[in-house]
Short mmCIF file of C-alpha atoms in Angstrom, two decimals:
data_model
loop_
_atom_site.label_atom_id
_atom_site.label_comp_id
_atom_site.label_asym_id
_atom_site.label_seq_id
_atom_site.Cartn_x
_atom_site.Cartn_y
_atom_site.Cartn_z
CA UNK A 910 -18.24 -40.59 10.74
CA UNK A 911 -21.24 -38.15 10.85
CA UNK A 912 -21.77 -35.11 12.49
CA UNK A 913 -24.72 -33.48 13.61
CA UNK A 914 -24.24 -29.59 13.33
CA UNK A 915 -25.02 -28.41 17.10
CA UNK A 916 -28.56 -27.19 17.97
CA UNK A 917 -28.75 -23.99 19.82
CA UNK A 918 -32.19 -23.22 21.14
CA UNK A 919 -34.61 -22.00 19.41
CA UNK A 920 -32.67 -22.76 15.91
CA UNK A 921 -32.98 -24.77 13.03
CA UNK A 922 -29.43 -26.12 12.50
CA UNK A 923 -28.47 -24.61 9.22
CA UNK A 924 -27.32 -27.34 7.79
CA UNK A 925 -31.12 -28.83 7.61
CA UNK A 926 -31.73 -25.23 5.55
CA UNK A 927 -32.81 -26.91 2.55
CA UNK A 928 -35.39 -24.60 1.52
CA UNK A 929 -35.78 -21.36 3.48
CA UNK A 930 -39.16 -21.08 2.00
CA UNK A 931 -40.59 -23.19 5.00
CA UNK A 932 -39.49 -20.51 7.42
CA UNK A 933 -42.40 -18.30 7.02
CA UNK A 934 -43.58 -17.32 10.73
CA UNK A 935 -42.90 -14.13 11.25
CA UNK A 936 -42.93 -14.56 14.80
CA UNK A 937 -40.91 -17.64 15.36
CA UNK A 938 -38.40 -15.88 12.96
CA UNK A 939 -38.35 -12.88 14.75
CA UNK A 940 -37.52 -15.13 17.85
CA UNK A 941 -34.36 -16.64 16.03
CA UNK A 942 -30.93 -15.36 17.68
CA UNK A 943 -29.23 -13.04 15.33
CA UNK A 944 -25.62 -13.64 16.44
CA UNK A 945 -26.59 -17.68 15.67
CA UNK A 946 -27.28 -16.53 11.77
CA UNK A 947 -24.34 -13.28 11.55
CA UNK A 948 -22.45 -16.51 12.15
CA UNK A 949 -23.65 -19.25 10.13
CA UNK A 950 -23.89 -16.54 7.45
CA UNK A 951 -20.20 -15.42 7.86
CA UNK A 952 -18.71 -18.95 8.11
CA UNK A 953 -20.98 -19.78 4.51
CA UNK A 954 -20.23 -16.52 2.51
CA UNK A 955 -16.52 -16.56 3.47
CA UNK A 956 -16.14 -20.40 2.69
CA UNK A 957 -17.80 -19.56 -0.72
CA UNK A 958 -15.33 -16.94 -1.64
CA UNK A 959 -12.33 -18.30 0.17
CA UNK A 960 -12.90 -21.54 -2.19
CA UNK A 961 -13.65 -20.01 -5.37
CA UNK A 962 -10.53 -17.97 -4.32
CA UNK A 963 -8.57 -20.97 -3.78
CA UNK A 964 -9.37 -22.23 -7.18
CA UNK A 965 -7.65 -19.07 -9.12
CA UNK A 966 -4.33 -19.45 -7.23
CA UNK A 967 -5.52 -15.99 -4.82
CA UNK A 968 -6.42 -15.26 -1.07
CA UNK A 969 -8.44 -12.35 -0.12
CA UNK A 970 -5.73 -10.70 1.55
CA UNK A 971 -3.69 -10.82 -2.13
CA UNK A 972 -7.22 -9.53 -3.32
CA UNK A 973 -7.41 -6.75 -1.05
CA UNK A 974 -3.71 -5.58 -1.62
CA UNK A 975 -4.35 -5.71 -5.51
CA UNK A 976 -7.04 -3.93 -5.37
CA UNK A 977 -6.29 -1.01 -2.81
CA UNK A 978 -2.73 -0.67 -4.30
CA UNK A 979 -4.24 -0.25 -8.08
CA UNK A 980 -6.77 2.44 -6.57
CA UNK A 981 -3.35 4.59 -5.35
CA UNK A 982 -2.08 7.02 -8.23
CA UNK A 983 1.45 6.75 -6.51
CA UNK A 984 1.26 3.24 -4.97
CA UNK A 985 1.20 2.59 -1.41
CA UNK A 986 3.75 1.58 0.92
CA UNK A 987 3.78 -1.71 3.45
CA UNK A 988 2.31 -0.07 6.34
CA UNK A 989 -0.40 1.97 4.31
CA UNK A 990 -1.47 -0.92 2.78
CA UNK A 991 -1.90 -2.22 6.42
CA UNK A 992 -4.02 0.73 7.42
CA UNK A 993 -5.63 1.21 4.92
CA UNK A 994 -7.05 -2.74 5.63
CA UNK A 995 -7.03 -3.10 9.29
CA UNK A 996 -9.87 -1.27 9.93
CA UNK A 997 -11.74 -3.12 8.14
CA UNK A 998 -10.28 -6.67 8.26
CA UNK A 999 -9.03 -8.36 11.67
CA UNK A 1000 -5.84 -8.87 9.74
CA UNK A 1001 -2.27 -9.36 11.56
CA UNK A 1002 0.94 -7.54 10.36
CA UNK A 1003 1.94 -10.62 9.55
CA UNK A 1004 -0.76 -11.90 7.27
CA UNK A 1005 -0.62 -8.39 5.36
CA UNK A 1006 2.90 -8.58 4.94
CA UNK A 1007 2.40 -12.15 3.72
CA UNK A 1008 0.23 -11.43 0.98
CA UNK A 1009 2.56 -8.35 -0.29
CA UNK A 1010 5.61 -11.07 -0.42
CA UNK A 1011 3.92 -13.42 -2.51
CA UNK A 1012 2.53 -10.45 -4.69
CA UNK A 1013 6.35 -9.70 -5.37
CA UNK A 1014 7.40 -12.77 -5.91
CA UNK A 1015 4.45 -13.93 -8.57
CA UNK A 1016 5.15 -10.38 -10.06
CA UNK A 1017 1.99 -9.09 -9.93
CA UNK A 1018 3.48 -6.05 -8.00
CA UNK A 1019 6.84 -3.93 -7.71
CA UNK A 1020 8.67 -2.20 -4.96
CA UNK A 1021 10.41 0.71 -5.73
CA UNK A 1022 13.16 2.04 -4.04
CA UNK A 1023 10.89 5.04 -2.43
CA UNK A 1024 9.20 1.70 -0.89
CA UNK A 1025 5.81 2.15 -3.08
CA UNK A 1026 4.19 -0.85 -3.78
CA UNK A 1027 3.07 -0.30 -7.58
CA UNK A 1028 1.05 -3.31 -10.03
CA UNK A 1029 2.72 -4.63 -12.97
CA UNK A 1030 1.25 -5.31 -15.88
CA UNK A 1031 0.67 -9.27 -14.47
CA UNK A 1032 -0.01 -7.59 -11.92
CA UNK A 1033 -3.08 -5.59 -13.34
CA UNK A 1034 -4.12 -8.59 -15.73
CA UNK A 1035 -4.25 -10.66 -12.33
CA UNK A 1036 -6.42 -7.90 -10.72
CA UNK A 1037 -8.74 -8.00 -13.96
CA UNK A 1038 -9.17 -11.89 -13.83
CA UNK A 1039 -9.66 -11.52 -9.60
CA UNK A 1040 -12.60 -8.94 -10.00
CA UNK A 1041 -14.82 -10.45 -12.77
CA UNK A 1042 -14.45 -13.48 -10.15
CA UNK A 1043 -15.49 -11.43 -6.90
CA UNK A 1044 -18.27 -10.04 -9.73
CA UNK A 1045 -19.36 -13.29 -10.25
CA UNK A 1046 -19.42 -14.08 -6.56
CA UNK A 1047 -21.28 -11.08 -5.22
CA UNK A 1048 -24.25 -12.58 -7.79
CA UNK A 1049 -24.36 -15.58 -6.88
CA UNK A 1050 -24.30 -14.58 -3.06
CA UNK A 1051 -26.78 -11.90 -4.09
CA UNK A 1052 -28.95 -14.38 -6.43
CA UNK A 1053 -32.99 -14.10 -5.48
CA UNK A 1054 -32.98 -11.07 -2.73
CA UNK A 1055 -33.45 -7.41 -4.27
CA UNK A 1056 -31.09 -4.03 -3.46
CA UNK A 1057 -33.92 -3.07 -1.05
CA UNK A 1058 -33.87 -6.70 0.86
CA UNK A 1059 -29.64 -5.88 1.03
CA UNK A 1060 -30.21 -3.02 1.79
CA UNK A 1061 -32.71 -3.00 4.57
CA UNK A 1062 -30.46 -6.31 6.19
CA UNK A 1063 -27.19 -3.77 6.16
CA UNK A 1064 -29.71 -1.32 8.06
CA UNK A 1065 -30.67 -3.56 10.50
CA UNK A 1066 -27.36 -4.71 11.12
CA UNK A 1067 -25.99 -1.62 11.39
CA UNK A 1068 -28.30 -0.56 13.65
CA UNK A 1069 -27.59 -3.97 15.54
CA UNK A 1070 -24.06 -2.94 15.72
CA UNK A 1071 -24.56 0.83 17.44
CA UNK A 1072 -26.99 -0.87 19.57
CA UNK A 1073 -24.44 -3.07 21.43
CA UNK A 1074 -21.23 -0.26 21.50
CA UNK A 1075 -19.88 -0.94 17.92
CA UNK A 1076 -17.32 -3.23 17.09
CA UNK A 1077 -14.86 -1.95 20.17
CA UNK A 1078 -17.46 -1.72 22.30
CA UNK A 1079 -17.61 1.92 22.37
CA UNK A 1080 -20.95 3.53 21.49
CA UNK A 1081 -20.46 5.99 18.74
CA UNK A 1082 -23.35 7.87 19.41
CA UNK A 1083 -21.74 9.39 22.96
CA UNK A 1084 -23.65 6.54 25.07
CA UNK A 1085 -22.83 4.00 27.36
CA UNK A 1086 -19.86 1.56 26.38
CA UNK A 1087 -20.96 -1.41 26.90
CA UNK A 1088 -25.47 -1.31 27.47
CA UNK A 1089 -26.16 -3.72 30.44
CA UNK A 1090 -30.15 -3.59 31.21
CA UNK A 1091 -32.57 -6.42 29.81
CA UNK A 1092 -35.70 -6.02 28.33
#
């Protein structure tokens, strides 16, 4: 059975991307609905890592505990490895605590009995092998657009972002919470 990935106006269905060369109107670009490619680009970048992930035997949330416990000189407990990743990850207790039980039981980390989650030394040759992966990754996401072109996108979305109240909702900038005019 086939499926047709669904049209929104005014959008070229990713999945007929084959060359993004074509798309050179400025205007009909500009036109494009941004929350239609934030999406599409989300869903493709985190498919891409999530697979190559996959492949080694690790999830991103193993990733992300490696990684922010190896960067603590006295290792981190449960619940600071939870804050220290919520705010950036919409990440349940649950899922957090997930990833540090499989850590202990492969071994790749410790719990002492002040409750510090510490690597072991599988655990640091695990952390190794996971980062020249997400290395590999970020250049192959990043392959043909320069630090400017990055940069200036992460500018715009930013910018994007305060525009419409942040993430909550909440303007950071002291303004309205939620903007409600059209223009």
């Amino acid at each position: 059975m086939t499926t047709t990935p669904r049209e929104l106006p005014g959008t070229t269905p990713a999945a007929a991307l084959t060359d993004l060369t074509d798309l050179t109107d400025r205007a009909a670009l500009a036109s494009q609905p941004v929350g239609y490619w934030t999406w599409v680009a989300n869903k493709a970048v985190i498919r891409h890592i999530q697979s190559a992930m996959a492949r080694t035997d690790v999830t991103q949330p193993q990733w992300w505990t490696l990684n922010h416990v190896a960067g603590a000189e006295d290792g981190l407990t449960r619940e600071e490895v939870g804050d220290r990743l919520r705010p950036f990850i919409e990440l349940g207790r649950e899922l957090i605590d997930n990833a540090v039980d499989h850590l202990l039981a492969r071994g790749w980390l410790t719990e002492g009995a002040d409750g510090r989650l510490r690597l072991t030394e599988t655990g640091r040759e695990a952390k190794s092998r996971t980062k020249d992966l997400v290395t590999r990754l970020r250049s192959e996401i990043h392959e043909g657009i320069t630090d400017e072109e990055y940069a200036a996108t992460l500018t715009v979305l930013q910018r994007m972002i305060a525009n419409v109240g942040g993430i909550d909702g909440k303007d950071p900038r002291g303004g309205a919470a939620v903007k409600t005019t059209l223009r």
